[in-house]
Each structure stands twice: as structure tokens, then as C-alpha cells.
PDB file of C-alpha atoms in Angstrom:
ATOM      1  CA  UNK A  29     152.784 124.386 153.998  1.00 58.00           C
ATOM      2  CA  UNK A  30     152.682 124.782 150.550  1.00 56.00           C
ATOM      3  CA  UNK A  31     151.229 121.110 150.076  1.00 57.00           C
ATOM      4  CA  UNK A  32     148.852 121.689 152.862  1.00 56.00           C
ATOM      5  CA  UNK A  33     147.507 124.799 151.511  1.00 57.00           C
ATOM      6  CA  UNK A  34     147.066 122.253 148.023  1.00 57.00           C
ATOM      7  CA  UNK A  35     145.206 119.684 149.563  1.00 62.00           C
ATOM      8  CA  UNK A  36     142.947 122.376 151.727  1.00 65.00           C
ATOM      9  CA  UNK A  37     142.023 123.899 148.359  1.00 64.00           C
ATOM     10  CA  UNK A  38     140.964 120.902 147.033  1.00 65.00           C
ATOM     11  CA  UNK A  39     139.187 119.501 149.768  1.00 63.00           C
ATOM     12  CA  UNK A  40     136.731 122.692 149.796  1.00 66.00           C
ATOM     13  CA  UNK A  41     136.281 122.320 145.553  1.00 69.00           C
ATOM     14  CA  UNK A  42     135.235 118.793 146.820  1.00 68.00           C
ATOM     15  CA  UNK A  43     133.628 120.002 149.562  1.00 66.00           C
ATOM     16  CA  UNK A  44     131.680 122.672 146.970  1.00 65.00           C
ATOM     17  CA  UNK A  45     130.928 120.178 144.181  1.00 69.00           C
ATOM     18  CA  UNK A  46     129.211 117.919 147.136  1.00 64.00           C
ATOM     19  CA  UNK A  47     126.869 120.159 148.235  1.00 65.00           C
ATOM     20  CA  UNK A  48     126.048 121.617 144.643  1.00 61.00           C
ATOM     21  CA  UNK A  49     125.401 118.156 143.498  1.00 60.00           C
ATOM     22  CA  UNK A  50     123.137 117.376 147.226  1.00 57.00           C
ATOM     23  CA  UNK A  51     121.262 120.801 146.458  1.00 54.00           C
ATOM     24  CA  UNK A  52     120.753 120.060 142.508  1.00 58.00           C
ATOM     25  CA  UNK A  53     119.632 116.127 143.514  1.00 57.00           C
ATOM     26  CA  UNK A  54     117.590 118.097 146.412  1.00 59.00           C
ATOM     27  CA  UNK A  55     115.981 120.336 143.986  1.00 59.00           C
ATOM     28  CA  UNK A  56     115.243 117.623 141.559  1.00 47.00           C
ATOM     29  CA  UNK A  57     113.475 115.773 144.178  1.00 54.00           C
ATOM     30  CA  UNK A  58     111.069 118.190 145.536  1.00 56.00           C
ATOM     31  CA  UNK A  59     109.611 119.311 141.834  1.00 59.00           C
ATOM     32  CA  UNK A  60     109.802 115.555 140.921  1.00 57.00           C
ATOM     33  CA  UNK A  61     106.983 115.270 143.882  1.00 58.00           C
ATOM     34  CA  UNK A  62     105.834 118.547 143.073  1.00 58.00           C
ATOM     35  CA  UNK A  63     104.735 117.999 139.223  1.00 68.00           C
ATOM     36  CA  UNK A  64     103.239 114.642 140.732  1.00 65.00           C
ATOM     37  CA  UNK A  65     101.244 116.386 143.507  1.00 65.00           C
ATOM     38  CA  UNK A  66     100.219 118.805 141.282  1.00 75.00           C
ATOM     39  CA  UNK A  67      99.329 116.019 138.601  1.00 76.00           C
ATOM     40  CA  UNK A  68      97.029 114.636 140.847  1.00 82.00           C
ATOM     41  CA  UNK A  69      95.186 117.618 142.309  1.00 86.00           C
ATOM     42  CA  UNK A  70      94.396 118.374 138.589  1.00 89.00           C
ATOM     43  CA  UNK A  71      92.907 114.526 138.277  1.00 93.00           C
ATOM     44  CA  UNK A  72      90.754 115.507 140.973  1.00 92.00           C
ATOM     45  CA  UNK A  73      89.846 118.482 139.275  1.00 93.00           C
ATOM     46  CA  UNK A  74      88.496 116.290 136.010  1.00 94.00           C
ATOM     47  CA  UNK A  75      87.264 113.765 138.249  1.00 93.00           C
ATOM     48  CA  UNK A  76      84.861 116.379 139.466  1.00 92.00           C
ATOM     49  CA  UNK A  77      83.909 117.334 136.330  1.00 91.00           C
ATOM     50  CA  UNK A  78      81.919 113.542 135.942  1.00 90.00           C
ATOM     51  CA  UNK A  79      78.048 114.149 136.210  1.00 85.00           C
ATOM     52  CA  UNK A  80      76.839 112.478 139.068  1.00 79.00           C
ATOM     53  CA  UNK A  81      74.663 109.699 138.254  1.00 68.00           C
ATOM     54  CA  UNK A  82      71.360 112.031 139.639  1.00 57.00           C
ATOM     55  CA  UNK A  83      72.295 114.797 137.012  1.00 62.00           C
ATOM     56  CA  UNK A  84      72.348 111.871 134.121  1.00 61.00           C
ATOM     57  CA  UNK A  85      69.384 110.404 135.495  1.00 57.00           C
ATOM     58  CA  UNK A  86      67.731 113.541 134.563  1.00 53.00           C
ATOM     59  CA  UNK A  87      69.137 113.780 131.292  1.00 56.00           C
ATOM     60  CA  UNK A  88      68.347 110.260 130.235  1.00 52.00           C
ATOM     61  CA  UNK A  89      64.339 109.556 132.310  1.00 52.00           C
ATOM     62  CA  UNK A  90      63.361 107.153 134.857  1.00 49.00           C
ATOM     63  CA  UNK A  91      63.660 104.118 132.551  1.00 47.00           C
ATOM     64  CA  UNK A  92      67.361 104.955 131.846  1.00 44.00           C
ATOM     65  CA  UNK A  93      66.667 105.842 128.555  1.00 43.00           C
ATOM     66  CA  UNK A  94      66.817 109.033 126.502  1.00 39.00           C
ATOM     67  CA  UNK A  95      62.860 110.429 126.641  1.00 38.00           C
ATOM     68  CA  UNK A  96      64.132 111.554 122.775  1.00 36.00           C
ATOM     69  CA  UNK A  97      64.881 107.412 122.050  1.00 37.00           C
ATOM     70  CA  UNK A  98      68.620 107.333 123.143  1.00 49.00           C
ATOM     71  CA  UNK A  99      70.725 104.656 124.447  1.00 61.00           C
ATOM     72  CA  UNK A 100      73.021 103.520 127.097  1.00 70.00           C
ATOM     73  CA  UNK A 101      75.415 105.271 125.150  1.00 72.00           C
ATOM     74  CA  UNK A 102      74.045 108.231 125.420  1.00 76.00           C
ATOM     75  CA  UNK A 103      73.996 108.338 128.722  1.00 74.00           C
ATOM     76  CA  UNK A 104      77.330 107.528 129.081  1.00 79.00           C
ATOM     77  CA  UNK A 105      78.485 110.483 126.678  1.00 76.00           C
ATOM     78  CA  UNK A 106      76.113 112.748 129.160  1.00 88.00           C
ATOM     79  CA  UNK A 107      78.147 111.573 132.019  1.00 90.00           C
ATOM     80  CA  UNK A 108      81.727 112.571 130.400  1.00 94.00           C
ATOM     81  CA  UNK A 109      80.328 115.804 128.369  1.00 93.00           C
ATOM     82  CA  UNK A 110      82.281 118.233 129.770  1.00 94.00           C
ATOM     83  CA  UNK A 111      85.293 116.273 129.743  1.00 96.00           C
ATOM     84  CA  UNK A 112      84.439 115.231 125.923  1.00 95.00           C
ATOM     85  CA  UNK A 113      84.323 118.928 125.384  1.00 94.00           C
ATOM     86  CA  UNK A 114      87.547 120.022 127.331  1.00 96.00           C
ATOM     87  CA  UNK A 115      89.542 116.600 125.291  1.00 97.00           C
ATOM     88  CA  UNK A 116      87.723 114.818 122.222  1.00 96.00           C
ATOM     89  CA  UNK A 117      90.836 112.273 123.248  1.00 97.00           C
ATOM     90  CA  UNK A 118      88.733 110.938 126.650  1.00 97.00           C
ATOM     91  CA  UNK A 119      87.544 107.615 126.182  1.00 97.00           C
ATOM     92  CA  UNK A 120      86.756 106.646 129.648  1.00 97.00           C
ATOM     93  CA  UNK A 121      87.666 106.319 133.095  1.00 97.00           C
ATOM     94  CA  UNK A 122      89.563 103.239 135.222  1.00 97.00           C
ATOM     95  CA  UNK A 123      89.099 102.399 138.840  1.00 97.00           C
ATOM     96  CA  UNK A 124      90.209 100.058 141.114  1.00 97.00           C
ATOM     97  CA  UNK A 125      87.551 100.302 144.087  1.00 95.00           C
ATOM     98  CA  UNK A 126      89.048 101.276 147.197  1.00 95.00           C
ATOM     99  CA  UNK A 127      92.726 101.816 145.956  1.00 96.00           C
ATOM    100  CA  UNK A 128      94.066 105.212 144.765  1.00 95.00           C
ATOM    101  CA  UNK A 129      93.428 104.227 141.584  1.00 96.00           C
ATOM    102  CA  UNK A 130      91.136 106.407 139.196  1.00 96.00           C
ATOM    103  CA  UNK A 131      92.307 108.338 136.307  1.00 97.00           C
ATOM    104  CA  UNK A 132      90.897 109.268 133.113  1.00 97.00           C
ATOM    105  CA  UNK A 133      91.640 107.251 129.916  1.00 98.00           C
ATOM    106  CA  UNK A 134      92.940 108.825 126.527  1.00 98.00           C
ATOM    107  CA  UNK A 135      92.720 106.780 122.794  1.00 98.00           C
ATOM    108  CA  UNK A 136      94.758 108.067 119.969  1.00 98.00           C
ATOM    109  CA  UNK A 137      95.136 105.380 117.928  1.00 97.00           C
ATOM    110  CA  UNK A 138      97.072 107.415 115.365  1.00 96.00           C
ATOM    111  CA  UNK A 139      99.598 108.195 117.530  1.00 97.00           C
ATOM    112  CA  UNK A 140      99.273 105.586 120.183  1.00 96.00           C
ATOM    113  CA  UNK A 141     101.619 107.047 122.957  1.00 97.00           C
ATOM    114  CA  UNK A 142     100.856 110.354 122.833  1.00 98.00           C
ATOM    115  CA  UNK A 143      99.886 111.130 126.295  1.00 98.00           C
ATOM    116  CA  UNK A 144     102.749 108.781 127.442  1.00 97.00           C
ATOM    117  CA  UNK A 145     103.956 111.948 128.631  1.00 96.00           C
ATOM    118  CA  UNK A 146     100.895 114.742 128.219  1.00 96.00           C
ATOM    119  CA  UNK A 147      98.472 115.618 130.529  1.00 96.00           C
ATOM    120  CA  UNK A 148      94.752 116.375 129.975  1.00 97.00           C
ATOM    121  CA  UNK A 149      95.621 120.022 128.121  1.00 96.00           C
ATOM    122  CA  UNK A 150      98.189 117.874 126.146  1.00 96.00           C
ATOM    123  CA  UNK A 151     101.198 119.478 127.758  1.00 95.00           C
ATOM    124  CA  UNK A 152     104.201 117.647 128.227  1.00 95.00           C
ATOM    125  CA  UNK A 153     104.115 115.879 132.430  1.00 93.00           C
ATOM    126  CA  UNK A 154     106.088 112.861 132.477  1.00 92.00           C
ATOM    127  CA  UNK A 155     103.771 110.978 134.472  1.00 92.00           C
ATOM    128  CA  UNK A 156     101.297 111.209 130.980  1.00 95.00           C
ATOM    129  CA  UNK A 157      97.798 109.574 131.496  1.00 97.00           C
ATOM    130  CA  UNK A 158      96.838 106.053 131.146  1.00 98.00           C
ATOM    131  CA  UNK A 159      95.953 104.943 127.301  1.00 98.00           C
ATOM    132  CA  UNK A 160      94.112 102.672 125.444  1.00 98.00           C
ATOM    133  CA  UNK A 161      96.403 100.346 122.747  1.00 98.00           C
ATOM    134  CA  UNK A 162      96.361 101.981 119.488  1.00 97.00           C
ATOM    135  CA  UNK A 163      95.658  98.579 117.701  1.00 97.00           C
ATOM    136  CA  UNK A 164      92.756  98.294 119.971  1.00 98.00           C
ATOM    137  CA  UNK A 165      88.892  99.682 119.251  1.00 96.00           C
ATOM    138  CA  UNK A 166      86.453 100.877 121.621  1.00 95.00           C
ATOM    139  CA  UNK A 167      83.630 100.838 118.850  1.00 93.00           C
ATOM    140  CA  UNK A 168      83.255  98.377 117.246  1.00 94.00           C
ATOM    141  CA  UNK A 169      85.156  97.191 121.020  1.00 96.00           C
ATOM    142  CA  UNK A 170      88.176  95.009 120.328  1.00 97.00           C
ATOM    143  CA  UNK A 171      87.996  91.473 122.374  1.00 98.00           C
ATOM    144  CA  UNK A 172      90.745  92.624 124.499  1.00 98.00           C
ATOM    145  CA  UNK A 173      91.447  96.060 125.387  1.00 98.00           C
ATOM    146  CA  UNK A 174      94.538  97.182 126.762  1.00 98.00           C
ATOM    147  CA  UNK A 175      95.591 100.266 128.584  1.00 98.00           C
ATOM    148  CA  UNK A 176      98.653 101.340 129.821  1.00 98.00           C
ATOM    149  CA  UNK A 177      99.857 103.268 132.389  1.00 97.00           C
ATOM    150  CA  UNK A 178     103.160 104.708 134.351  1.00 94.00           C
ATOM    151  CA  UNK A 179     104.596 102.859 137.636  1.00 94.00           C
ATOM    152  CA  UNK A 180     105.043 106.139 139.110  1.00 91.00           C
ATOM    153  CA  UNK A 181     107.867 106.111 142.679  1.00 86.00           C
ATOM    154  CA  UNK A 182     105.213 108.848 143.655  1.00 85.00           C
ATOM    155  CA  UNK A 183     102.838 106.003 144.426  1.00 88.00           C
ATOM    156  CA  UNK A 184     100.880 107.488 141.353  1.00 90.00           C
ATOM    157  CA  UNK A 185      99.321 106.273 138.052  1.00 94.00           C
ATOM    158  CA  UNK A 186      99.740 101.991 137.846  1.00 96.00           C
ATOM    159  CA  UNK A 187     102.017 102.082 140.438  1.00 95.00           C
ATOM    160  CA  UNK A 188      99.705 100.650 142.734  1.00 96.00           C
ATOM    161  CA  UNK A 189      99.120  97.468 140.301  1.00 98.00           C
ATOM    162  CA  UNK A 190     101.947  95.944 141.691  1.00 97.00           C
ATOM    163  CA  UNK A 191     100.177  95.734 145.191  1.00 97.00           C
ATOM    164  CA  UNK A 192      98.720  92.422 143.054  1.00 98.00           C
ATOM    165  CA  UNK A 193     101.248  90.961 143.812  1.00 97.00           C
ATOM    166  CA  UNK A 194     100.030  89.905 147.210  1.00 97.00           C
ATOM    167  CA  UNK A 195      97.523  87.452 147.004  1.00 98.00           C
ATOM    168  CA  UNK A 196      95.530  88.768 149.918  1.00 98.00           C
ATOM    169  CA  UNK A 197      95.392  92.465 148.432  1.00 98.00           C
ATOM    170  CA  UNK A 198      93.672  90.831 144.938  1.00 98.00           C
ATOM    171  CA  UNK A 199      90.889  88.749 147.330  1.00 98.00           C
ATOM    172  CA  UNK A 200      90.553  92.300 148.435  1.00 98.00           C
ATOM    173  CA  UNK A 201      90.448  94.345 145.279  1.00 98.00           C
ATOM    174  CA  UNK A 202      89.205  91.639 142.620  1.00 98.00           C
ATOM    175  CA  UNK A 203      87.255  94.053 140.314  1.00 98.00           C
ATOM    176  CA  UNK A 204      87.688  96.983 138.188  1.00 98.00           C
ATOM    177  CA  UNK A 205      85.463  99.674 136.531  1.00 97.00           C
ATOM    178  CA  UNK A 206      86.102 100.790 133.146  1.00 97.00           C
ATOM    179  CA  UNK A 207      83.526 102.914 132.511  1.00 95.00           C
ATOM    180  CA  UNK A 208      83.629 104.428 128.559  1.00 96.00           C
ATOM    181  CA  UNK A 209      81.730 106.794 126.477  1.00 95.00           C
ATOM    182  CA  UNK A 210      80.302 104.266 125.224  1.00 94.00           C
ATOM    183  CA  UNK A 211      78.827 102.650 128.219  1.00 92.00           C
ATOM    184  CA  UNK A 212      79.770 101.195 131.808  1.00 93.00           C
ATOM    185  CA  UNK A 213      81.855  98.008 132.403  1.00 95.00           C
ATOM    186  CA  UNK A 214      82.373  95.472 135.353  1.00 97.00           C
ATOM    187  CA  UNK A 215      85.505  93.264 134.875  1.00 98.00           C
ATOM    188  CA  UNK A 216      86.517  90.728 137.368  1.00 98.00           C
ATOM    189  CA  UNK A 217      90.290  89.835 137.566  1.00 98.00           C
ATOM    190  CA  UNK A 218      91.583  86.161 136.212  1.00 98.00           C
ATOM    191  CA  UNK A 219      94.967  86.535 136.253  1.00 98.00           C
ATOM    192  CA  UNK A 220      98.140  88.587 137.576  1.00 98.00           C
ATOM    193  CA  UNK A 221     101.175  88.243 135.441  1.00 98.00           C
ATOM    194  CA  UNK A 222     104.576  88.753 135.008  1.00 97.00           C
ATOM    195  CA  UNK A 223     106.453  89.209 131.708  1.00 97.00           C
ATOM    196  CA  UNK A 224     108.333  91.434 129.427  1.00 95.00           C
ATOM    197  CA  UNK A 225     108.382  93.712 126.511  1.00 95.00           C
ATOM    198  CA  UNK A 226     109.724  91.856 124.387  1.00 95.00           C
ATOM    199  CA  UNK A 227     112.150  93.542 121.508  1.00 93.00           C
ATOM    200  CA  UNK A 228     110.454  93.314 117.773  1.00 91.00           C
ATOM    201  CA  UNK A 229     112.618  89.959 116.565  1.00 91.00           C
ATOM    202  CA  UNK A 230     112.640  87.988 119.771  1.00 93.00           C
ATOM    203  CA  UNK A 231     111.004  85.294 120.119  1.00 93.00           C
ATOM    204  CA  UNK A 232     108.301  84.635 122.756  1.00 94.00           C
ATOM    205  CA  UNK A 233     104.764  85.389 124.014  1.00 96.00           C
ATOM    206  CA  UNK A 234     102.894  88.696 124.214  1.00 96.00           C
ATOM    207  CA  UNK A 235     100.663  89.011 126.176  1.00 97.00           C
ATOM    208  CA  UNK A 236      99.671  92.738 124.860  1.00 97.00           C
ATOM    209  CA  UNK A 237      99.873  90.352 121.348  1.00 96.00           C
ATOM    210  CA  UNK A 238      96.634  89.333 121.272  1.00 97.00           C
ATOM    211  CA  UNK A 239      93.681  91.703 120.750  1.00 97.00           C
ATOM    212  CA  UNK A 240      90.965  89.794 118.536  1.00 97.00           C
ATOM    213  CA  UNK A 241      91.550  86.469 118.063  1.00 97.00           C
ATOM    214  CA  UNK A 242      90.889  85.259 115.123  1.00 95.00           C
ATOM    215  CA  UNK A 243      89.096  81.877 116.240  1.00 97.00           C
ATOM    216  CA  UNK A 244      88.491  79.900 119.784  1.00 98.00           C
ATOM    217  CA  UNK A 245      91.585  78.135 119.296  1.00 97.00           C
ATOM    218  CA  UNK A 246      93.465  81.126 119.597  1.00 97.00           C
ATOM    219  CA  UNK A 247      91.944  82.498 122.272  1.00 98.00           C
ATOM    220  CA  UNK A 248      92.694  79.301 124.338  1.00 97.00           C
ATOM    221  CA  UNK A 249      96.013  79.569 123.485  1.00 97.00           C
ATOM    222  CA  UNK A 250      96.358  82.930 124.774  1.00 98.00           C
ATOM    223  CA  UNK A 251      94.513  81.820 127.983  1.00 98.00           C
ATOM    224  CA  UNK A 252      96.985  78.614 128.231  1.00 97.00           C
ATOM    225  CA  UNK A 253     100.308  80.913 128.229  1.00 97.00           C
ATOM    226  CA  UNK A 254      98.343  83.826 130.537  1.00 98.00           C
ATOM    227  CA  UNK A 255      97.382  81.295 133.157  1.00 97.00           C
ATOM    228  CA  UNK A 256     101.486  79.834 132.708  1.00 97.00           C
ATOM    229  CA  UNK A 257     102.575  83.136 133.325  1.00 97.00           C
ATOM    230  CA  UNK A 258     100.154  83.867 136.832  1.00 97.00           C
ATOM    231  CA  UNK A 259     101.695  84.802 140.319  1.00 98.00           C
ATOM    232  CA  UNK A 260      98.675  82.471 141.814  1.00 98.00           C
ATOM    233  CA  UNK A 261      95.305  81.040 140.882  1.00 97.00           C
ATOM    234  CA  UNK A 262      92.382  83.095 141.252  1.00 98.00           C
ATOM    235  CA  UNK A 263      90.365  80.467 140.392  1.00 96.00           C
ATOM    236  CA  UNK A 264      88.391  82.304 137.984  1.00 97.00           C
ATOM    237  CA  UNK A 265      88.634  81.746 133.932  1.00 97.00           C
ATOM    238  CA  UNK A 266      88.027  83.751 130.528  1.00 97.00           C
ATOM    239  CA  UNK A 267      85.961  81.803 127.797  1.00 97.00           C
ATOM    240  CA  UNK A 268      85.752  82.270 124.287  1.00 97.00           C
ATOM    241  CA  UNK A 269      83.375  85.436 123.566  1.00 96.00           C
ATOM    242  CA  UNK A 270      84.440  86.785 126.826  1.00 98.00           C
ATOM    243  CA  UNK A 271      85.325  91.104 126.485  1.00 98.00           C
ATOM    244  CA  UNK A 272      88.944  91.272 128.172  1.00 98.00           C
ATOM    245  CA  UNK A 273      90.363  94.537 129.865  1.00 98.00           C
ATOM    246  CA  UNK A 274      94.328  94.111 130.328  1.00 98.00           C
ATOM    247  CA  UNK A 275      96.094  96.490 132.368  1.00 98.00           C
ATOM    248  CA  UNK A 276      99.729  96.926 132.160  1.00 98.00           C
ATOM    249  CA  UNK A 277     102.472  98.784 133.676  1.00 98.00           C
ATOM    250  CA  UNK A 278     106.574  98.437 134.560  1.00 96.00           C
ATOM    251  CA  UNK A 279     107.981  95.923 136.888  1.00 96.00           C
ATOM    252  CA  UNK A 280     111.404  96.409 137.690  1.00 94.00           C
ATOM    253  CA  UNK A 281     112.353  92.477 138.890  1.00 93.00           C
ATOM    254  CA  UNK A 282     113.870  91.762 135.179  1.00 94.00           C
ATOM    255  CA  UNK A 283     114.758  93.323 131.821  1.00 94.00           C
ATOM    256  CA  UNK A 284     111.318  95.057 130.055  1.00 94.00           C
ATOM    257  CA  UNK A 285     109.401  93.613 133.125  1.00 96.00           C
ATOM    258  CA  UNK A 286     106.099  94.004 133.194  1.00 98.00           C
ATOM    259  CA  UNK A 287     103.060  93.422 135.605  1.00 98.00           C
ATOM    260  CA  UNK A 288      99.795  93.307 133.514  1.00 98.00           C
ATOM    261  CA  UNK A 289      95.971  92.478 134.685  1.00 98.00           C
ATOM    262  CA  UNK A 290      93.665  90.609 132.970  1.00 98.00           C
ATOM    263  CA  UNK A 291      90.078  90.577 133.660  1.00 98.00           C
ATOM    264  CA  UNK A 292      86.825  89.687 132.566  1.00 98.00           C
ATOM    265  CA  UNK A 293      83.795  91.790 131.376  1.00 98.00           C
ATOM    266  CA  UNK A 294      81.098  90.600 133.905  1.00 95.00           C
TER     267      UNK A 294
END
């Protein structure tokens, strides 16, 4: 009796431990998709704070120019005002036509990954914001641009990059908008890649490694081991003088895997 009474006891501190640890991984879940759902409601929010192109028009005159002698850039910066004035940190906004992807896009090239982690108000949310390379320049802009961004299991942030993965969805989906403060941008996809992060003394290629090459034969090199790299052949090509846009984000398939886009400024 004695060592049935034992064995009873422990069964229910078993018993007690399992559900604690069910309702703890429970509770974890739901404000895992809570912060997320909330993360993108308040996306929405900025996204609505864009000037439609109607508003700018008036800003800017028929002729798409300032009537005060401004610039494309100018109109840009009317576009994104109020978001310039809620974060001096905006720098522009990515979308992939047609996919849930479109987010604002945050430079702090002293301290790169800030908003690896931050939100708009600069509060910690672990989902962060996509971000511009801190090596890379938006003005003078850098030959290749990269921007990173979160592969989110809410289906969030760069999470749907890896959708390029199918060759059908890319014919689908083969451009993306980067539109900046500084002006609007048009980039058609070349290639989908896989690779890593590599560690600081291995060897290898980098594909975020190269961001203005320093002549044509460098460039072409960095096209050669891109193209080696490609899930399949979109048969379209970057030249020397080209403007690049990479995209990056996690892939799970090896150790530092990474899925990154590269595409052309048309």
C-alpha cells in the first residue's frame, strides 16, 4: 500500500509538471502570435500614413516637379513626411507585389542592427523591422544595397522569401519596389540563392561581401559565384553599372543558411 500510495504521488507531481509545462508552452504560443498580430496591425498603421500619390501630386505640380524648383527627391521625402517625422531612421519602403510583403525600411549605419529587434517607436519586438546594411549608402547609393529581414514562423517579415524557392511562384512575383526617400525604384529579380553566414575566419564567398566593387572585374566575379549559387535560371543578368537590391533572410536547410534575392534596378 505503502508503495502504491509512492508511486500515486508521483504520478500526479508528473501529472502536475505536464500540464504546467503544456499551459506555460500554451501561453508562450498565443503572445508569440499575439506580439506578431499586433506587429502587423501597427505596419498597417504606418503604411497608412504614406501620402497617396494624388496628395504628392499636389505638393510637387503637374510636371512632377516642385513649382519652388524641387526634385524627384523631394517628392519622395513628401510621400514619407510623416513617417520621416514620427522616425528620422525610415529610409524607405519594400514590396513584393501581390505577396504579404510590405514593410517599412530602417538605416542606422552606426549601429547597423538596431531594429533587429525594435519596432517603429524603437521598442524592443523580436520580429524588429527590415534594415538596410550598415556598410551600405543610400546617398551617395552604394552599387548593391542590402536589407535584411526576419523569417518569421508567423508567416511575417522575409518569411515569405522563401516561397522563391518555387520556380513558378518567382515567374509570378519577379519584381520588387524599393521605394526610398530619395526616390522610387523598380528591380527585377536575377537570381535566388542559397548560402550561409559565414563565421569571420572561414573561408568562402559572401554574397552580402560585395557592396561597391571596386572595378568590372569584380563585379563579374561576384555575378560568376551568384549565378553558381542559383536554385534555377531566370534567365535574366546584372551588368557592370547595374544598381543591385539584395534581400536576405534565414533558411533553416543548413548551418547559417541563408536565402537572399538579388535584383536589378530597372
Amino acid at each position: 500500500m505503502k508503495k502504491k500510495k509512492k508511486r500515486n504521488w508521483l504520478l500526479n507531481i508528473i501529472l502536475v509538471i505536464a500540464i504546467l509545462c503544456f499551459l506555460g508552452s500554451g501561453g508562450y504560443l498565443l503572445k508569440y502570435y499575439w506580439d506578431n498580430w499586433q506587429a502587423q496591425k501597427n505596419i498597417a498603421a504606418l503604411e497608412d500614413m504614406i501620402l497617396p500619390d494624388d496628395s504628392v501630386q499636389a505638393q510637387t505640380g503637374e510636371d512632377g516637379e516642385l513649382e519652388s524648383g524641387g526634385s524627384d527627391r523631394q517628392t519622395a521625402t513628401n510621400r514619407y513626411a510623416r513617417l520621416l517625422e514620427k522616425n528620422p531612421d525610415f529610409i524607405g519602403w519594400i514590396q513584393i507585389p501581390d505577396t504579404p510583403i510590405s514593410y517599412p525600411v530602417m538605416y542606422t549605419p552606426q549601429d547597423p542592427e538596431f531594429y533587429l529587434h525594435r519596432n517603429f517607436e524603437r521598442e524592443y519586438e523580436y520580429s524588429g523591422l527590415p534594415f538596410v546594411d550598415g556598410n551600405c549608402s543610400l546617398d551617395p547609393r552604394s552599387t548593391n544595397v542590402i536589407i535584411y529581414g526576419h523569417n518569421m514562423k508567423s508567416d511575417t517579415m522575409f518569411s515569405h522569401l522563401l516561397d522563391y524557392r518555387d520556380e513558378d511562384f518567382y515567374k509570378e512575383h519577379p519584381y520588387i519596389t524599393f521605394n526610398t526617400i530619395y526616390g522610387d525604384g523598380q528591380y527585377e529579380i536575377v537570381s535566388v540563392i542559397l548560402a550561409r553566414a559565414l563565421y569571420e575566419d572561414e573561408d568562402g564567398f559572401r554574397y552580402y561581401g560585395m557592396i561597391d566593387p571596386a572595378s568590372q572585374e569584380e563585379f563579374d566575379e561576384y555575378m560568376e559565384n551568384i549565378h553558381s549559387l542559383e536554385l534555377y535560371d531566370t534567365g535574366v543578368d546584372a551588368e557592370y553599372g547595374d544598381q543591385l537590391l539584395t534581400l536576405s533572410t534565414c533558411e533553416y536547410s543548413q548551418e547559417n543558411g541563408r536565402l537572399a534575392i538579388i535584383a536589378k534596378k530597372i
